[in-house]
Short mmCIF file of C-alpha atoms in Angstrom, two decimals:
data_model
loop_
_atom_site.label_atom_id
_atom_site.label_comp_id
_atom_site.label_asym_id
_atom_site.label_seq_id
_atom_site.Cartn_x
_atom_site.Cartn_y
_atom_site.Cartn_z
CA MET A 1 1.69 -2.65 -20.47
CA THR A 2 3.09 0.85 -19.92
CA ILE A 3 1.06 3.50 -18.10
CA ARG A 4 1.78 7.11 -18.97
CA VAL A 5 2.91 8.86 -15.79
CA ALA A 6 4.43 12.16 -16.95
CA HIS A 7 2.51 15.04 -15.42
CA PRO A 8 1.43 17.81 -17.85
CA ARG A 9 2.80 20.54 -15.53
CA ARG A 10 4.77 19.08 -12.63
CA PRO A 11 8.39 18.02 -13.31
CA PRO A 12 9.43 14.49 -12.38
CA PRO A 13 11.05 13.90 -8.97
CA ARG A 14 14.62 15.09 -8.58
CA SER A 15 15.58 11.90 -6.77
CA GLU A 16 17.37 9.41 -8.99
CA PRO A 17 15.81 5.97 -9.50
CA GLY A 18 16.81 3.81 -6.54
CA ALA A 19 17.43 6.83 -4.29
CA PRO A 20 15.11 7.57 -1.34
CA LEU A 21 11.97 9.40 -2.46
CA LEU A 22 9.98 9.23 0.79
CA ARG A 23 11.87 9.33 4.07
CA LEU A 24 10.65 9.18 7.68
CA ASP A 25 13.04 9.59 10.57
CA ASP A 26 12.01 9.15 14.22
CA LEU A 27 8.42 10.01 13.30
CA ARG A 28 6.05 10.24 16.27
CA VAL A 29 2.31 10.73 15.83
CA ARG A 30 -0.29 11.32 18.53
CA TYR A 31 -4.07 11.35 18.56
CA GLY A 32 -4.71 13.42 21.66
CA GLY A 33 -3.16 11.41 24.49
CA ILE A 34 -2.56 8.28 22.39
CA GLU A 35 0.80 7.82 20.68
CA ALA A 36 -0.01 5.93 17.49
CA LEU A 37 3.49 5.93 15.98
CA ARG A 38 6.60 5.83 18.14
CA GLY A 39 9.90 6.71 16.52
CA VAL A 40 9.22 5.24 13.07
CA SER A 41 12.06 5.47 10.56
CA LEU A 42 11.77 4.13 7.02
CA GLU A 43 12.44 5.03 3.40
CA VAL A 44 10.83 4.27 0.07
CA ARG A 45 13.17 4.47 -2.91
CA ARG A 46 12.08 5.82 -6.24
CA GLY A 47 10.64 3.13 -8.48
CA GLU A 48 10.11 0.38 -5.90
CA ILE A 49 7.13 -1.25 -4.21
CA VAL A 50 7.38 -1.22 -0.43
CA ALA A 51 4.84 -3.00 1.77
CA LEU A 52 3.77 -2.14 5.31
CA VAL A 53 2.39 -5.23 7.03
CA GLY A 54 1.15 -5.89 10.53
CA ALA A 55 -1.94 -6.49 12.58
CA ASN A 56 -5.00 -4.26 12.54
CA GLY A 57 -4.42 -1.21 14.73
CA ALA A 58 -0.62 -1.36 14.44
CA GLY A 59 -0.41 2.17 13.01
CA LYS A 60 -0.12 1.46 9.29
CA THR A 61 -3.03 3.65 8.18
CA THR A 62 -1.89 6.40 10.54
CA LEU A 63 1.45 6.41 8.75
CA LEU A 64 -0.20 6.91 5.34
CA ARG A 65 -2.46 9.64 6.69
CA THR A 66 0.55 11.39 8.16
CA VAL A 67 2.45 11.28 4.87
CA LEU A 68 -0.51 12.92 3.16
CA ARG A 69 -0.77 15.42 6.04
CA LEU A 70 -4.40 14.65 6.77
CA PRO A 71 -5.57 16.59 9.86
CA GLY A 72 -6.25 15.38 13.38
CA THR A 73 -2.80 14.42 14.68
CA GLN A 74 0.21 15.94 16.42
CA VAL A 75 3.43 15.02 14.63
CA SER A 76 7.12 15.31 15.45
CA GLY A 77 10.27 13.98 13.83
CA SER A 78 11.23 14.20 10.17
CA LEU A 79 9.11 13.53 7.09
CA SER A 80 10.25 14.39 3.57
CA PHE A 81 9.32 13.65 -0.03
CA ASP A 82 11.90 14.15 -2.77
CA GLY A 83 13.98 16.11 -0.28
CA ILE A 84 11.11 18.47 0.60
CA ASP A 85 9.90 18.77 4.20
CA LEU A 86 6.25 17.73 4.44
CA LEU A 87 5.54 18.53 8.08
CA SER A 88 4.89 22.20 7.35
CA MET A 89 2.54 21.42 4.45
CA GLU A 90 -1.19 21.01 4.00
CA THR A 91 -2.70 18.01 2.23
CA GLU A 92 -3.22 19.89 -1.04
CA ASP A 93 0.45 20.86 -1.08
CA VAL A 94 1.52 17.23 -0.69
CA THR A 95 -0.78 16.07 -3.49
CA ALA A 96 0.61 18.85 -5.69
CA LEU A 97 4.06 17.28 -5.24
CA GLY A 98 2.72 14.06 -6.79
CA VAL A 99 1.53 11.93 -3.87
CA ALA A 100 -1.82 10.17 -4.33
CA LEU A 101 -3.77 8.02 -1.86
CA VAL A 102 -6.15 5.13 -2.52
CA PRO A 103 -7.93 5.01 0.85
CA GLU A 104 -9.16 2.01 2.76
CA GLY A 105 -12.74 1.31 1.74
CA ARG A 106 -12.10 2.63 -1.78
CA GLY A 107 -13.90 5.96 -1.31
CA VAL A 108 -15.57 6.13 -4.73
CA PHE A 109 -18.51 8.47 -5.23
CA PRO A 110 -21.37 5.96 -5.54
CA ASN A 111 -23.91 8.24 -7.25
CA LEU A 112 -21.48 9.45 -9.90
CA SER A 113 -20.67 7.47 -13.02
CA VAL A 114 -17.42 5.58 -13.45
CA ARG A 115 -16.28 8.21 -15.95
CA GLU A 116 -17.09 11.05 -13.57
CA ASN A 117 -15.14 9.35 -10.78
CA LEU A 118 -12.13 9.03 -13.06
CA ASP A 119 -12.35 12.66 -14.17
CA LEU A 120 -12.31 13.81 -10.54
CA GLY A 121 -8.90 12.20 -10.16
CA ALA A 122 -7.50 14.68 -12.69
CA TRP A 123 -8.87 17.70 -10.85
CA GLY A 124 -5.38 18.89 -9.96
CA HIS A 125 -4.34 19.46 -13.58
CA ARG A 126 -7.49 19.16 -15.72
CA ASP A 127 -5.37 18.76 -18.83
CA ARG A 128 -7.72 17.31 -21.42
CA ARG A 129 -5.10 15.41 -23.38
CA ALA A 130 -3.57 13.87 -20.24
CA MET A 131 -7.06 12.95 -19.02
CA GLU A 132 -7.88 11.10 -22.22
CA GLU A 133 -4.52 9.33 -22.23
CA SER A 134 -4.87 8.27 -18.59
CA THR A 135 -8.45 7.10 -19.13
CA SER A 136 -7.22 4.97 -22.02
CA ASP A 137 -4.44 3.55 -19.82
CA VAL A 138 -6.88 2.72 -17.00
CA VAL A 139 -9.19 0.93 -19.43
CA ALA A 140 -6.24 -1.04 -20.85
CA LEU A 141 -5.22 -1.97 -17.31
CA VAL A 142 -8.78 -2.85 -16.25
CA PRO A 143 -10.98 -3.54 -19.30
CA ARG A 144 -14.07 -4.04 -17.13
CA ILE A 145 -13.88 -0.37 -16.13
CA GLY A 146 -14.13 0.58 -19.79
CA GLU A 147 -17.30 -1.49 -20.12
CA ARG A 148 -18.98 0.42 -17.26
CA MET A 149 -18.11 4.06 -17.97
CA LYS A 150 -21.73 5.26 -17.79
CA GLN A 151 -22.66 3.05 -14.86
CA GLU A 152 -22.97 4.48 -11.34
CA ALA A 153 -19.91 3.58 -9.29
CA GLY A 154 -22.06 2.33 -6.41
CA THR A 155 -23.40 -0.48 -8.58
CA LEU A 156 -19.94 -1.98 -9.18
CA SER A 157 -18.65 -4.98 -7.24
CA GLY A 158 -16.17 -4.40 -4.44
CA GLY A 159 -13.25 -5.46 -6.61
CA GLU A 160 -14.37 -3.23 -9.46
CA GLN A 161 -14.71 -0.29 -7.08
CA GLN A 162 -11.17 -0.93 -5.82
CA MET A 163 -9.85 -0.90 -9.38
CA LEU A 164 -11.81 2.28 -10.05
CA ALA A 165 -10.24 3.91 -6.98
CA ILE A 166 -6.78 2.96 -8.22
CA GLY A 167 -7.64 4.24 -11.69
CA ARG A 168 -8.88 7.53 -10.24
CA ALA A 169 -5.55 7.97 -8.45
CA LEU A 170 -3.67 7.29 -11.70
CA MET A 171 -5.62 10.08 -13.39
CA ALA A 172 -3.62 12.51 -11.22
CA ARG A 173 -0.37 11.25 -12.82
CA PRO A 174 1.23 10.67 -9.39
CA ALA A 175 4.92 10.20 -8.71
CA MET A 176 4.04 8.11 -5.67
CA LEU A 177 0.98 6.00 -4.95
CA LEU A 178 -0.13 5.17 -1.41
CA LEU A 179 -2.56 2.24 -1.11
CA ASP A 180 -4.41 1.42 2.10
CA GLU A 181 -5.63 -2.19 2.33
CA PRO A 182 -6.40 -2.72 -1.38
CA SER A 183 -7.44 -6.36 -0.83
CA LEU A 184 -9.84 -5.67 2.06
CA GLY A 185 -13.19 -7.37 1.42
CA ILE A 186 -12.20 -8.46 -2.09
CA ALA A 187 -12.61 -11.96 -3.55
CA PRO A 188 -9.27 -13.82 -3.87
CA LYS A 189 -9.39 -13.92 -7.67
CA LEU A 190 -9.77 -10.14 -7.85
CA VAL A 191 -7.04 -9.64 -5.24
CA THR A 192 -4.64 -11.29 -7.70
CA ALA A 193 -5.77 -8.91 -10.46
CA ILE A 194 -5.40 -5.89 -8.17
CA PHE A 195 -1.81 -6.71 -7.27
CA GLU A 196 -0.97 -7.50 -10.88
CA ALA A 197 -2.18 -3.98 -11.67
CA ILE A 198 -0.06 -2.55 -8.84
CA ARG A 199 3.04 -4.23 -10.23
CA ALA A 200 2.28 -2.84 -13.70
CA ILE A 201 1.89 0.65 -12.21
CA ALA A 202 5.26 0.38 -10.48
CA ALA A 203 6.90 -0.94 -13.65
CA SER A 204 5.72 2.22 -15.41
CA GLY A 205 7.70 4.39 -12.98
CA VAL A 206 5.29 5.12 -10.12
CA THR A 207 6.74 4.51 -6.65
CA VAL A 208 4.34 2.49 -4.47
CA LEU A 209 3.84 2.22 -0.71
CA VAL A 210 1.14 -0.31 0.11
CA VAL A 211 -0.44 -1.08 3.49
CA GLU A 212 -1.84 -4.59 3.48
CA GLN A 213 -3.09 -7.11 6.06
CA ASN A 214 -2.79 -9.97 3.58
CA THR A 215 0.85 -10.49 4.42
CA LYS A 216 1.53 -13.24 1.90
CA VAL A 217 0.18 -11.20 -1.02
CA ALA A 218 1.97 -8.05 0.15
CA LEU A 219 5.34 -9.74 0.55
CA SER A 220 4.95 -11.64 -2.73
CA SER A 221 4.26 -8.40 -4.63
CA SER A 222 6.85 -6.02 -3.12
CA GLY A 223 10.61 -5.68 -3.13
CA ARG A 224 11.04 -4.58 0.47
CA ALA A 225 8.78 -4.48 3.49
CA TYR A 226 8.42 -3.17 7.03
CA VAL A 227 6.56 -4.98 9.78
CA VAL A 228 4.68 -2.53 12.01
CA ARG A 229 3.81 -3.63 15.53
CA THR A 230 2.06 -1.34 18.07
CA GLY A 231 3.31 1.84 16.44
CA GLU A 232 6.92 0.75 15.89
CA ILE A 233 8.94 -0.91 13.15
CA ALA A 234 9.49 -4.45 14.42
CA GLN A 235 11.26 -5.87 11.34
CA GLU A 236 12.37 -4.73 7.92
CA GLY A 237 14.12 -6.25 4.94
CA ARG A 238 13.74 -7.84 1.55
CA SER A 239 10.21 -9.10 1.13
CA ALA A 240 11.31 -12.56 -0.03
CA GLU A 241 13.45 -12.96 3.10
CA LEU A 242 10.63 -11.86 5.38
CA LEU A 243 8.25 -14.25 3.63
CA ALA A 244 10.60 -17.13 4.47
CA ASP A 245 11.12 -16.02 8.07
CA PRO A 246 9.60 -18.61 10.49
CA GLN A 247 8.55 -15.87 12.93
CA ILE A 248 6.68 -13.98 10.18
CA GLN A 249 5.10 -17.24 9.04
CA ALA A 250 3.98 -18.09 12.56
CA VAL A 251 2.55 -14.68 13.42
CA TYR A 252 1.16 -13.42 10.10
CA LEU A 253 0.83 -16.36 7.69
CA GLY A 254 -0.99 -18.94 9.81
CA ALA A 255 2.05 -21.19 10.15
CA LEU A 256 2.34 -23.20 13.35
CA VAL A 257 5.92 -23.45 14.58
CA LEU A 258 6.24 -26.55 16.78
CA PHE A 259 8.74 -26.91 19.58
CA TYR A 260 9.37 -30.40 20.96
CA SER A 261 11.23 -31.21 24.12
CA ALA A 262 13.75 -34.02 23.84
CA GLY A 263 14.40 -34.22 27.57
CA PRO A 264 17.02 -32.08 29.27
CA GLY A 265 18.48 -29.41 27.05
CA PRO A 266 17.13 -26.88 24.55
CA LEU A 267 13.82 -27.21 22.75
CA ILE A 268 13.97 -28.53 19.20
CA ARG A 269 12.16 -26.42 16.64
CA ARG A 270 10.51 -28.23 13.78
CA PRO A 271 9.86 -26.51 10.41
CA PRO A 272 6.72 -24.35 10.26
CA LEU A 273 3.50 -26.10 9.34
CA VAL A 274 0.74 -24.27 7.54
CA LEU A 275 -2.55 -25.83 8.57
CA THR A 276 -5.46 -25.76 6.17
CA GLU A 277 -9.07 -25.71 7.29
CA GLY A 278 -9.98 -28.87 9.17
CA GLU A 279 -6.40 -29.92 9.92
CA THR A 280 -4.98 -30.22 13.42
CA ALA A 281 -1.41 -30.05 14.65
CA PRO A 282 0.37 -33.42 14.94
CA SER A 283 1.13 -34.78 18.39
CA PRO A 284 4.71 -34.65 19.64
CA PRO A 285 6.73 -37.85 19.20
CA ARG A 286 6.32 -40.43 22.00
CA GLY A 287 8.68 -40.03 24.87
CA ARG A 288 9.37 -36.39 24.14
#
């Protein structure tokens, strides 16, 4: 399906498809005396899905908060969107450029109806025709949302709330969508539906940067990815290549890389093994 993304007032990005839309260069972010990001450089090209993966506390959420210019940090380096410097801007200025965030924990308003939550997403333009079109697109993307328009958002399941949060962001007609841990606390079946929706959003022309601890899902759903480790970019590349990397498999995908000694000389590495629940690693061959 195609989601309508043209904003009723804001022109589309000047960057050509495939050209960098978001760019960070030597970005350093501090919370008081703690340096959360240390010299991070990355780019997200217009029209692609880029994943940020890594352990909890690596600095992934801090990066998203910094892009949106949320308060509470000291920032240095370079940060630009569509060629425009963001470091001198307030959060409302960044959102006016077309950047929308789906926060960790979903952040829906539990006592408001599903329809009211969606309408709040269009607060920046309040164009009635665009609102109706976007509501129709969200319902086509997630039919269950359409069945619960009058229901309080707090009564939805976790997966439904996540889809509502994504739908609310789409109501703003963003040029770029930032997603923070969209699979957190969600049943596996709904995680699949969420990432199918993310791919449909990107196919409609919205650039996506997604932070995700579920490394396999993130790398399977994105074109490129960055691995964040203790505030730095540890690896980057095509997502398919990172997914096949034995080191990524061992550290983030539960694969056990076995090294056997064959006497004097280098260790011999066996292919990664992914152990399911209840399995144990095989013993090394006798005499080795």
